[in-house]
Amino acid sequence: MEGLKKSILASLWFMFLTLPIMGVFVNTIDKSVTWHLDRVLYVGVAAFILSYLWRFMLERKEKGQKAEEQASVEKVTLFSKLMVNPKIYWPALIAVAGFAVAFPKLFSMYQVNVMTSALIYVVLGLGLNIVVGLAGLLDLGFVAFYAVGAYSYALMNMYWGISFWVALPLGALLGAFCGILLGFPVLRLRGDYLAIVTLGFGEIIRLVLENWGTFTHGPSGISNIARPEFFGFAKGFMAQINFMYYLMLVLVIFTIFVVNRLKNSRIGRAWQALREDEIACQAMGIDKMKTKLMAFSLGATWAGMVGVVFAAKTTFINPASFTFLESAIILSIVVLGGMGSILGVILGALVLILLPEYMREFSEYRMLIFGATMVLVMVFRPQGLVRDVRKKIDISAVKKALGGAHE
Amino acid sequence: MEYFLELFFSGLTRGSIYALIALGYTMVYGIIELINFAHGEIYMIGAFVGLVVAGILTSFGFPAASIIVLASIAAIIYAAAYGYTIEKIAYRPLRGAPRLSPLISAIGMSIFLQNYVMLSQTSDFLSFPNLIPEFNFLGKYESMVGSSDFVIIVVAAVVMVALNLFIKFTRMGKAMRATAQNRKMAMLVGINVDQVISATFVIGSALAAVGGVLIASHIGQINFFIGFIAGIKAFTAAVLGGIGSVPGAMLGGLILGWTESFCTGYVSSDYEDVFAFALLVLILIFRPSGLLGKAPIQKV
């Protein structure tokens, strides 16, 4: 009964809220007013149903928290159990690998193209994951490094005719260099200040690209960027697209390998410690500045490298591809997937990039859903799709061998 | 000299608007240490509500003077309602979560609101009627300070004085200051902290809506994206003055307005937004606590 009253109130409240924005459209030039009251009615019905769901989810979350506190043992989900079990893990990995290799043979050119862009976002997500997920530094200008990579290839190709294979490491280096350049002064700022500074930096880069017309061709962008040469292979248009896909696949595997190694390395542990508690971390003798700078520039390296691939793939770039929204998309990949978790970020990228692509009729609602997802994930499932599982060394066997003498 | 004065007053107009929006950032930050990323969108929604109400009233043939008053009141009510709702949905369930969580939630909210307005209205620029009637009060100096500039400056000044009095002397204002100083202690002495936080969002949003209607009527067009840039600039103003400090936000707004106005006037108009962002980056690097702010003490 109490719930019904609350839901009716919520429904009325949301109808009131959406009335002027969704319910009316005015045109002040020809002084016409169009009413869409039916939309407001839908909002009311939706709010009524959703408010039940909202309360149910909140209750469940609270119960979950209490249960976790009481149990005091870290709960291992079925999924992560499966992931650790080698009987399931290896065949699954081989199946995925086989599918990935056979993909261009099985599907059309369009699909391959879409998949290549999804893989670009996988690498971007993994790069940002180092900065946000592992080190806990919120970077809202990540796309600036992506732009640096893309523009460095496009400009070097246009002015000096530098080939893709030379540009790829150069783009990565430039990305890292810009990461250090920006990171050095701003990394002593705390979380939310850092977020805003990186946002400002991203916007400055975009505005400069847009306004420095004589050098970057301004808003009209750079076209006819050379596609990469594959040492005599892949002469046709079709084959080039397939090779682009394989190139991205190799890059993804390389990224996963490196990020995975980094995560469990000394520096990776330092990042995670820094994320949890900065002051305690300093007390432990970790060089805060160096560690943060490492995370920042390593993240930027991936963005720079993928930027080169992006420029080569589309053969046309302009500043409109590097807006804040792009940063937000990459951030929501990391957040939705599960901050810190590699598998989570990959799943997040595939879901967020492929889903709107295949559901064309929803594509204009894409950003709306992104925004809502970010809020909902933070409220109900802050760990994301896949919870980051830390590698632990099981010492119970050692304890047993010692016969509990030290306890 | 005349050009200088012109730039001076256009900077003053801009600065007053930035200050109005910056107050929302500063008040919220002062109390819950959260950058309310969706605050720029509240300003945008305020402008849209103003446009819709003004459009409806014009079609009914209301007189111009009543339209601006009614449109502003509607915008204030709606912006306050949106601010209240956003706090309840996106921030309240996250009290006590790690710092990054409410910030990401706020960014999500901001993207959501932008697209909500874009899909339900349009992504094109809509023309906003000039609600402030022309009145010539300066004779030959009319070109420097137009009537809408004058109204903006006066309204902003009045609102800020009122806000200062509110914070100093009313019960709620005192509760706000207490909560900003120490939330746990405020709770212990019987202040309803949830209520105070809601009130902060409501007041901040209402001020942003005033700014929204005024600037929309001044510039003459709006679209769903105006909140983003205005939000960042207002945030710059808040940081410049020292985030958390109410007089700081006003000072920061004015300085930012003048910087932009003089830089575009004397240097180049292409890089208008770059000046604001560059100023933001510079302040954060050299004086993150702002002009009137206090450096935060890190507690272990």
XYZ file of C-alpha atoms in Angstrom:
707
model
C 0.000 0.000 0.000
C 2.810 2.306 0.997
C 4.615 1.297 -2.189
C 1.600 2.037 -4.358
C 1.295 5.533 -2.918
C 4.981 6.200 -3.457
C 4.823 4.960 -7.020
C 1.802 7.084 -7.850
C 3.580 10.106 -6.427
C 6.722 9.305 -8.430
C 4.644 8.906 -11.560
C 2.922 12.269 -11.029
C 6.236 13.929 -10.193
C 7.901 12.731 -13.388
C 4.892 13.763 -15.467
C 5.223 17.218 -13.942
C 8.974 17.284 -14.630
C 8.750 16.216 -18.247
C 5.724 18.341 -19.106
C 7.477 21.413 -20.535
C 10.414 19.630 -22.172
C 8.707 16.596 -23.655
C 5.113 17.760 -23.745
C 5.370 21.040 -25.610
C 7.311 22.231 -28.588
C 7.208 25.943 -29.366
C 8.477 27.706 -32.407
C 8.960 31.346 -31.586
C 9.484 32.402 -35.189
C 6.062 31.426 -36.532
C 4.636 31.532 -32.988
C 3.262 28.005 -33.079
C 2.791 25.641 -30.133
C 2.663 21.863 -30.629
C 1.477 19.695 -27.754
C 2.647 16.117 -27.218
C 0.740 15.225 -24.082
C 0.710 11.545 -25.011
C 4.486 11.432 -24.420
C 4.025 12.771 -20.903
C 1.443 10.075 -20.259
C 3.919 7.383 -21.322
C 6.469 8.897 -18.964
C 3.939 8.643 -16.138
C 3.282 4.957 -16.808
C 6.981 4.214 -17.171
C 7.830 6.081 -13.963
C 5.150 4.107 -12.108
C 6.634 0.778 -13.157
C 10.248 1.868 -12.812
C 9.747 3.213 -9.303
C 8.781 -0.300 -8.169
C 11.898 -1.654 -9.840
C 14.020 1.118 -8.306
C 12.873 0.339 -4.768
C 13.262 -3.384 -5.312
C 16.823 -2.936 -6.561
C 17.748 -0.602 -3.705
C 16.431 -3.083 -1.166
C 18.298 -5.917 -2.803
C 21.493 -3.905 -2.794
C 21.149 -3.133 0.899
C 20.476 -6.778 1.700
C 23.455 -7.786 -0.406
C 25.693 -5.374 1.475
C 24.524 -6.698 4.820
C 25.007 -10.292 3.753
C 28.486 -9.515 2.562
C 29.370 -7.846 5.838
C 28.109 -10.817 7.824
C 29.755 -13.445 5.670
C 33.066 -11.553 5.733
C 34.376 -14.006 3.132
C 34.732 -12.659 -0.369
C 31.913 -14.082 -2.426
C 33.061 -15.772 -5.599
C 30.478 -15.588 -8.334
C 29.699 -18.500 -10.593
C 31.155 -16.608 -13.516
C 34.522 -15.995 -11.964
C 34.602 -19.620 -10.767
C 34.128 -20.683 -14.351
C 36.847 -18.322 -15.442
C 39.378 -19.889 -13.131
C 38.491 -23.494 -13.986
C 40.979 -24.559 -16.701
C 38.529 -27.137 -18.107
C 36.206 -24.368 -19.153
C 38.685 -21.539 -19.544
C 40.910 -23.016 -22.225
C 38.239 -24.430 -24.584
C 36.341 -21.129 -24.312
C 39.470 -19.173 -25.162
C 40.225 -21.391 -28.161
C 36.636 -21.081 -29.400
C 36.781 -17.281 -29.149
C 40.153 -17.195 -30.899
C 38.908 -19.450 -33.691
C 35.828 -17.323 -34.160
C 37.879 -14.122 -34.203
C 40.258 -15.457 -36.851
C 37.470 -16.818 -39.041
C 35.333 -13.689 -38.675
C 36.151 -12.026 -42.052
C 35.484 -15.335 -43.839
C 32.097 -15.736 -42.192
C 30.651 -12.257 -42.377
C 30.286 -9.408 -44.847
C 32.639 -6.472 -45.315
C 30.300 -4.207 -43.383
C 30.394 -6.522 -40.387
C 34.166 -6.705 -40.527
C 34.351 -2.927 -40.576
C 32.050 -2.642 -37.575
C 34.046 -5.254 -35.721
C 37.283 -3.369 -36.443
C 35.902 -0.217 -34.864
C 34.681 -2.238 -31.901
C 38.206 -3.588 -31.482
C 39.540 -0.020 -31.615
C 37.301 0.759 -28.668
C 38.481 -2.378 -26.882
C 42.053 -1.091 -27.011
C 40.983 2.431 -26.043
C 39.003 1.001 -23.148
C 41.954 -1.078 -21.987
C 44.192 1.976 -22.207
C 41.831 4.107 -20.153
C 41.394 1.187 -17.800
C 45.020 1.583 -16.761
C 44.400 5.205 -15.810
C 40.892 5.020 -14.340
C 40.437 1.385 -13.391
C 43.830 0.553 -11.989
C 45.271 3.862 -10.820
C 41.952 5.526 -9.973
C 42.739 8.757 -11.842
C 39.646 10.034 -13.593
C 40.749 11.179 -17.033
C 38.012 12.951 -19.000
C 40.298 14.117 -21.788
C 41.461 10.704 -22.875
C 40.279 11.313 -26.405
C 42.880 14.082 -26.737
C 45.645 11.485 -26.864
C 43.631 9.534 -29.409
C 43.460 12.736 -31.455
C 47.191 13.263 -31.056
C 47.833 9.824 -32.528
C 45.362 10.217 -35.377
C 46.527 13.698 -36.318
C 50.202 12.835 -36.037
C 49.780 10.097 -38.643
C 47.514 12.199 -40.858
C 49.828 15.229 -40.776
C 53.066 13.284 -41.125
C 51.547 11.389 -44.001
C 50.315 14.541 -45.668
C 53.451 16.664 -45.246
C 56.276 14.114 -45.324
C 54.667 10.977 -46.745
C 55.564 8.913 -43.703
C 54.155 5.395 -43.893
C 51.768 3.747 -41.472
C 54.310 1.364 -39.981
C 56.632 4.188 -39.033
C 53.772 6.273 -37.743
C 52.421 3.549 -35.482
C 55.274 3.615 -32.925
C 55.690 7.355 -33.425
C 52.016 7.903 -32.609
C 52.405 5.795 -29.488
C 55.475 7.782 -28.468
C 53.772 11.101 -29.103
C 50.803 9.935 -27.060
C 53.080 8.989 -24.184
C 54.949 12.273 -24.498
C 51.724 14.295 -24.332
C 50.624 12.169 -21.391
C 53.773 13.084 -19.503
C 53.556 16.718 -20.577
C 50.023 17.052 -19.246
C 50.473 14.665 -16.365
C 53.479 16.367 -14.891
C 51.809 19.579 -13.747
C 48.310 18.263 -13.054
C 48.827 14.972 -11.310
C 49.247 16.491 -7.899
C 45.598 17.496 -8.054
C 42.980 15.401 -6.360
C 40.453 13.210 -8.193
C 37.724 15.599 -9.226
C 40.046 18.498 -10.007
C 42.076 16.168 -12.159
C 38.928 15.174 -14.025
C 38.139 18.771 -14.878
C 41.690 19.670 -15.891
C 41.896 16.721 -18.239
C 38.519 17.708 -19.640
C 39.787 21.240 -20.226
C 42.949 19.911 -21.828
C 40.937 17.681 -24.168
C 38.797 20.620 -25.211
C 41.856 22.828 -25.772
C 43.381 20.227 -28.098
C 40.128 19.947 -30.037
C 39.680 23.710 -30.295
C 43.250 24.161 -31.493
C 42.782 21.469 -34.126
C 39.616 23.225 -35.200
C 41.021 26.752 -35.346
C 44.553 26.236 -36.585
C 43.273 26.049 -40.145
C 46.555 26.544 -41.977
C 48.169 23.523 -40.357
C 45.366 21.069 -39.597
C 42.806 22.103 -42.239
C 40.450 23.150 -39.447
C 36.938 21.726 -39.160
C 37.004 20.298 -42.689
C 39.622 17.786 -41.581
C 42.204 15.800 -43.490
C 41.141 13.336 -46.149
C 42.904 10.775 -48.357
C 45.059 9.412 -45.576
C 47.000 6.438 -46.914
C 45.883 2.986 -45.837
C 48.692 0.811 -44.514
C 50.754 -1.321 -46.883
C 50.933 -4.951 -45.908
C 54.258 -5.824 -47.526
C 52.807 -6.760 -50.882
C 49.744 -8.568 -49.524
C 46.287 -7.126 -49.620
C 46.116 -5.166 -52.802
C 42.317 -5.015 -53.181
C 39.940 -2.864 -51.187
C 38.268 -5.916 -49.633
C 41.536 -7.520 -48.606
C 42.716 -4.266 -47.053
C 39.680 -4.120 -44.832
C 40.278 -7.691 -43.741
C 43.906 -6.935 -43.022
C 42.922 -3.894 -41.023
C 40.773 -6.230 -38.943
C 43.617 -8.671 -38.381
C 45.938 -5.821 -37.495
C 43.474 -4.646 -34.857
C 43.112 -8.206 -33.585
C 46.862 -8.485 -33.137
C 46.907 -5.117 -31.405
C 44.127 -6.207 -29.051
C 45.961 -9.400 -28.110
C 49.171 -7.459 -27.590
C 47.323 -4.934 -25.405
C 45.654 -7.626 -23.323
C 49.006 -9.310 -22.825
C 50.792 -6.123 -21.775
C 47.994 -4.811 -19.559
C 47.646 -8.169 -17.862
C 51.371 -8.300 -17.137
C 51.339 -4.710 -15.943
C 48.400 -5.308 -13.667
C 50.119 -8.036 -11.712
C 53.500 -6.371 -11.724
C 55.060 -4.222 -9.039
C 53.882 -1.011 -10.669
C 50.402 -2.448 -11.200
C 50.116 -3.263 -7.521
C 51.325 0.236 -6.731
C 48.565 1.695 -8.932
C 45.911 -0.329 -7.195
C 47.253 0.632 -3.807
C 47.251 4.268 -4.868
C 43.661 3.947 -5.989
C 42.619 2.600 -2.611
C 44.430 5.027 -0.344
C 46.850 7.678 -1.467
C 48.188 8.686 1.914
C 48.744 5.159 3.176
C 50.478 4.479 -0.096
C 52.897 7.336 0.429
C 53.574 6.129 3.914
C 54.550 2.794 2.421
C 57.231 4.568 0.422
C 55.678 4.505 -3.021
C 56.693 7.450 -5.185
C 53.233 8.861 -5.811
C 54.218 11.164 -8.625
C 56.185 8.601 -10.596
C 53.494 5.975 -10.239
C 50.722 8.274 -11.366
C 52.768 9.605 -14.250
C 53.475 6.049 -15.375
C 49.773 5.218 -15.418
C 48.885 8.408 -17.234
C 51.500 8.110 -19.940
C 50.984 4.365 -20.449
C 47.272 4.942 -20.946
C 48.043 7.723 -23.404
C 50.442 5.467 -25.303
C 47.638 3.102 -26.246
C 45.383 5.963 -27.221
C 48.099 7.416 -29.465
C 48.738 4.099 -31.129
C 45.072 3.352 -31.774
C 44.649 6.882 -33.050
C 47.073 6.061 -35.868
C 45.072 2.943 -36.716
C 41.848 4.930 -36.631
C 43.203 7.511 -39.082
C 44.389 4.744 -41.391
C 41.094 2.884 -41.169
C 38.760 5.766 -41.935
C 41.252 7.598 -44.223
C 39.546 10.810 -43.094
C 39.681 12.610 -39.771
C 38.352 15.890 -38.456
C 38.117 17.422 -34.974
C 34.463 16.353 -34.661
C 35.640 12.784 -34.023
C 37.414 13.858 -30.856
C 34.797 15.572 -28.735
C 34.155 15.133 -25.034
C 31.389 12.667 -25.872
C 33.961 10.291 -27.279
C 35.841 10.440 -23.974
C 32.566 9.781 -22.203
C 31.869 6.731 -24.373
C 35.280 5.272 -23.573
C 34.775 6.039 -19.902
C 31.391 4.341 -19.879
C 32.987 1.269 -21.486
C 35.399 1.074 -18.574
C 32.730 1.787 -15.969
C 30.136 -0.585 -17.361
C 32.623 -3.366 -17.955
C 34.035 -3.174 -14.484
C 36.845 -0.869 -13.494
C 40.137 -2.705 -13.385
C 38.877 -5.890 -14.987
C 40.337 -6.683 -18.425
C 37.626 -9.118 -19.435
C 35.011 -6.660 -18.235
C 36.384 -3.837 -20.376
C 36.442 -6.057 -23.465
C 32.840 -7.122 -22.875
C 31.868 -3.527 -22.142
C 33.371 -2.288 -25.408
C 31.709 -5.000 -27.462
C 28.320 -4.428 -25.828
C 28.390 -0.634 -26.003
C 29.748 -0.374 -29.549
C 28.098 -3.334 -31.266
C 24.662 -3.113 -29.679
C 23.757 0.345 -31.050
C 25.232 -0.660 -34.392
C 22.926 -3.634 -34.769
C 19.901 -1.913 -33.318
C 19.733 0.913 -35.781
C 16.311 2.103 -34.711
C 17.665 2.782 -31.247
C 20.847 4.453 -32.364
C 19.634 7.974 -31.664
C 18.921 6.926 -28.105
C 22.470 5.673 -27.784
C 23.882 8.516 -25.729
C 20.724 8.730 -23.630
C 21.148 5.079 -22.717
C 24.883 5.557 -22.120
C 24.203 8.336 -19.641
C 21.482 6.421 -17.852
C 23.666 3.317 -17.737
C 26.497 5.210 -16.121
C 24.205 6.444 -13.366
C 22.486 3.093 -12.842
C 25.719 1.120 -12.813
C 27.178 3.462 -10.209
C 24.068 3.224 -8.043
C 23.347 -0.498 -8.252
C 26.433 -2.291 -9.437
C 29.542 -0.156 -8.883
C 31.795 -3.093 -9.746
C 30.441 -3.240 -13.314
C 29.614 -6.297 -15.422
C 32.638 -8.274 -14.304
C 34.102 -7.787 -10.878
C 37.851 -7.400 -10.871
C 39.326 -10.474 -9.235
C 42.696 -9.987 -7.675
C 45.275 -12.651 -8.075
C 45.920 -14.177 -4.703
C 48.521 -16.604 -3.531
C 46.953 -19.417 -1.594
C 49.048 -20.029 1.462
C 46.697 -22.390 3.324
C 48.765 -25.391 2.149
C 51.904 -23.828 3.550
C 50.157 -23.152 6.819
C 49.038 -26.763 7.030
C 52.529 -28.004 6.326
C 53.811 -25.896 9.169
C 51.213 -27.525 11.368
C 49.810 -24.248 12.579
C 52.884 -23.727 14.699
C 52.977 -20.048 13.917
C 49.356 -19.295 14.627
C 38.614 54.220 -24.417
C 35.132 53.655 -25.734
C 36.146 50.227 -27.038
C 37.686 49.432 -23.660
C 34.493 50.399 -21.844
C 32.450 48.337 -24.252
C 34.584 45.282 -23.541
C 34.488 46.074 -19.833
C 30.702 46.031 -19.740
C 30.312 43.002 -21.970
C 32.739 41.239 -19.625
C 30.669 42.362 -16.675
C 27.520 40.918 -18.259
C 29.179 37.595 -19.031
C 30.794 37.513 -15.631
C 27.492 38.073 -13.832
C 25.985 35.092 -15.609
C 29.018 32.897 -14.895
C 28.845 33.933 -11.284
C 25.149 33.021 -11.064
C 25.830 29.532 -12.361
C 29.066 29.175 -10.406
C 27.198 29.673 -7.131
C 25.458 26.322 -7.678
C 28.774 24.530 -8.100
C 30.343 26.209 -5.136
C 27.439 25.633 -2.757
C 27.132 21.952 -3.627
C 30.877 21.441 -3.433
C 31.052 23.251 -0.130
C 28.565 20.871 1.404
C 29.141 17.427 -0.085
C 32.465 17.885 -1.881
C 31.010 16.798 -5.191
C 31.381 18.509 -8.538
C 27.819 18.465 -9.737
C 28.621 17.828 -13.355
C 24.961 18.054 -14.331
C 24.686 21.642 -13.099
C 25.289 23.088 -16.574
C 22.393 20.996 -17.818
C 20.135 22.449 -15.140
C 20.941 25.869 -16.538
C 20.084 24.593 -20.013
C 16.807 23.091 -18.833
C 15.955 26.368 -17.139
C 16.442 28.154 -20.453
C 14.267 25.614 -22.279
C 11.449 25.860 -19.760
C 11.642 29.621 -20.091
C 11.367 29.300 -23.855
C 8.401 26.924 -23.716
C 6.486 29.010 -21.197
C 7.228 32.219 -23.060
C 6.051 30.571 -26.295
C 2.782 29.386 -24.763
C 2.084 32.747 -23.118
C 2.818 34.619 -26.360
C 0.359 32.417 -28.205
C -2.270 33.375 -25.628
C -1.392 37.019 -26.148
C -0.046 37.935 -22.723
C 1.687 41.325 -22.368
C 5.496 41.300 -22.658
C 6.239 42.402 -19.096
C 4.209 39.586 -17.552
C 5.780 37.028 -19.893
C 9.314 37.585 -18.630
C 8.217 37.365 -15.005
C 6.110 34.233 -15.487
C 8.701 32.525 -17.707
C 11.428 33.182 -15.154
C 9.300 31.879 -12.307
C 8.460 28.712 -14.241
C 12.111 28.220 -15.125
C 13.127 28.634 -11.492
C 10.513 26.163 -10.267
C 11.394 23.571 -12.850
C 15.151 23.918 -12.487
C 14.787 23.553 -8.725
C 12.614 20.465 -9.218
C 15.156 18.952 -11.582
C 18.013 19.723 -9.213
C 16.145 18.085 -6.341
C 15.333 14.988 -8.397
C 18.866 14.597 -9.714
C 20.270 14.703 -6.228
C 17.802 12.078 -5.101
C 18.393 9.704 -8.001
C 22.048 10.072 -8.863
C 23.835 11.289 -5.738
C 21.939 10.301 -2.614
C 22.272 6.527 -3.082
C 26.011 7.088 -3.453
C 26.730 8.765 -0.127
C 29.682 7.039 1.390
C 30.736 5.413 -1.885
C 34.298 5.975 -3.147
C 34.855 9.484 -4.509
C 34.987 8.428 -8.119
C 31.487 6.925 -8.103
C 29.353 10.060 -7.638
C 31.511 11.895 -10.145
C 30.932 9.258 -12.820
C 27.268 9.201 -11.918
C 27.182 12.981 -12.356
C 28.783 12.748 -15.798
C 26.246 10.108 -16.759
C 23.441 12.361 -15.556
C 24.796 15.238 -17.591
C 24.934 13.148 -20.788
C 21.475 11.793 -20.068
C 19.915 15.232 -19.618
C 21.558 16.612 -22.755
C 20.176 13.803 -24.859
C 16.827 13.898 -23.133
C 16.390 17.520 -24.180
C 17.835 16.879 -27.631
C 15.456 14.018 -28.342
C 12.347 15.646 -26.931
C 12.961 19.106 -28.360
C 15.425 19.262 -31.247
C 19.156 19.360 -31.821
C 18.834 22.595 -33.825
C 19.172 26.037 -32.359
C 15.795 27.426 -31.309
C 15.337 31.154 -31.355
C 14.549 32.641 -27.983
C 12.326 35.732 -27.922
C 13.886 38.891 -26.544
C 11.972 39.109 -23.298
C 13.658 42.217 -21.942
C 12.044 45.323 -23.433
C 14.346 47.997 -24.821
C 14.546 51.106 -22.712
C 16.964 53.883 -23.400
C 18.451 55.175 -20.190
C 22.006 56.044 -21.075
C 21.545 58.317 -24.058
C 24.672 58.216 -26.209
C 26.287 55.431 -24.177
C 23.503 53.075 -25.209
C 25.868 51.105 -27.458
C 28.021 50.161 -24.472
C 25.420 48.940 -22.048
C 22.260 47.689 -23.693
C 19.088 47.364 -21.692
C 19.423 43.592 -21.435
C 23.025 43.949 -20.191
C 21.773 46.352 -17.575
C 19.000 44.000 -16.452
C 21.397 41.052 -16.250
C 23.921 42.936 -14.136
C 21.280 44.324 -11.783
C 19.434 41.023 -11.382
C 22.680 39.155 -10.734
C 23.756 41.715 -8.143
C 20.394 41.608 -6.353
C 20.296 37.809 -6.355
C 23.795 37.584 -4.928
C 23.129 40.040 -2.143
C 19.947 38.158 -1.309
C 21.812 34.865 -1.267
C 24.465 36.237 1.048
C 21.829 37.527 3.442
C 20.051 34.180 3.262
C 23.187 32.251 4.158
C 24.124 34.656 6.946
C 20.869 35.163 8.723
C 18.256 32.478 8.082
C 17.914 29.183 9.897
C 18.518 27.183 6.741
C 21.533 29.295 5.853
C 23.070 28.669 9.256
C 22.339 24.943 8.918
C 24.082 25.014 5.546
C 27.181 26.630 6.952
C 27.251 24.156 9.806
C 26.875 21.189 7.447
C 29.605 22.534 5.200
C 31.946 22.759 8.140
C 31.365 19.328 9.569
C 28.585 17.083 8.439
C 28.728 14.619 11.302
C 28.719 17.338 13.937
C 25.811 19.069 12.224
C 23.899 15.812 12.406
C 24.690 15.498 16.108
C 23.288 18.914 16.916
C 20.043 17.999 15.241
C 20.348 19.393 11.739
C 18.552 17.358 9.117
C 21.486 16.973 6.768
C 19.497 15.363 3.946
C 17.170 18.325 3.959
C 20.069 20.773 3.919
C 21.674 19.022 0.951
C 18.377 19.031 -0.944
C 17.934 22.716 -0.177
C 21.416 23.436 -1.481
C 20.645 21.717 -4.763
C 17.315 23.520 -5.038
C 18.818 26.971 -4.436
C 21.794 26.388 -6.710
C 19.539 25.144 -9.492
C 17.160 28.072 -9.115
C 20.070 30.509 -9.513
C 21.260 28.650 -12.600
C 17.767 28.945 -14.075
C 17.778 32.723 -13.579
C 21.068 32.785 -15.468
C 19.638 30.519 -18.153
C 16.624 32.672 -18.925
C 18.601 35.915 -18.838
C 21.407 34.755 -21.109
C 19.023 33.009 -23.525
C 17.024 36.176 -23.905
C 20.250 38.162 -24.287
C 21.788 35.928 -26.971
C 18.498 35.027 -28.640
C 18.989 31.311 -29.286
C 19.411 28.079 -27.340
C 20.053 24.427 -27.982
C 20.614 21.314 -25.924
C 24.382 21.798 -25.781
C 24.605 25.279 -24.220
C 24.841 23.817 -20.735
C 28.088 22.013 -21.388
C 30.308 24.995 -22.217
C 28.527 27.307 -19.771
C 28.874 24.664 -17.090
C 32.614 24.321 -17.592
C 33.082 28.070 -17.626
C 31.050 28.525 -14.494
C 33.040 25.767 -12.905
C 36.200 27.628 -13.903
C 34.797 30.694 -12.208
C 34.043 28.699 -9.067
C 37.537 27.239 -8.979
C 39.112 30.596 -9.713
C 37.423 32.176 -6.736
C 38.029 29.171 -4.514
C 35.483 26.382 -4.700
C 33.260 26.239 -1.665
C 33.344 29.995 -1.130
C 30.278 32.008 -2.132
C 31.977 35.425 -2.527
C 34.750 33.581 -4.364
C 32.298 32.390 -7.002
C 31.166 35.960 -7.650
C 34.706 37.269 -7.872
C 35.754 34.339 -10.064
C 32.810 34.885 -12.395
C 33.674 38.525 -12.902
C 37.375 37.857 -13.469
C 36.585 35.147 -15.985
C 34.072 37.366 -17.771
C 36.582 40.174 -18.102
C 39.407 37.857 -19.148
C 37.298 36.413 -21.931
C 35.952 39.722 -23.031
C 39.337 41.465 -23.200
C 41.132 38.488 -24.738
C 38.581 38.130 -27.512
C 38.529 41.884 -27.995
C 42.259 42.517 -28.111
C 43.805 39.131 -29.049
C 41.629 36.911 -31.205
C 38.003 35.879 -31.275
C 38.755 32.435 -32.743
C 40.061 31.095 -29.486
C 37.298 32.409 -27.222
C 36.761 29.126 -25.366
C 40.464 28.302 -25.258
C 41.118 31.299 -22.988
C 38.667 30.025 -20.397
C 40.047 26.491 -20.481
C 43.640 27.701 -20.389
C 42.799 29.905 -17.398
C 41.236 26.898 -15.685
C 44.288 24.719 -16.274
C 46.640 27.468 -15.081
C 44.723 28.127 -11.875
C 44.470 24.486 -11.017
C 48.174 24.051 -11.522
C 49.357 27.106 -9.626
C 46.669 27.793 -7.077
C 44.197 24.920 -6.842
C 42.571 26.398 -3.772
C 41.571 29.520 -5.720
C 41.726 33.168 -4.770
C 39.491 33.149 -1.715
C 39.557 29.452 -0.919
C 41.414 27.648 1.795
C 43.763 24.811 0.966
C 42.142 21.571 2.108
C 43.775 19.651 4.906
C 44.361 16.039 4.085
C 43.071 13.823 6.811
C 44.436 10.381 7.338
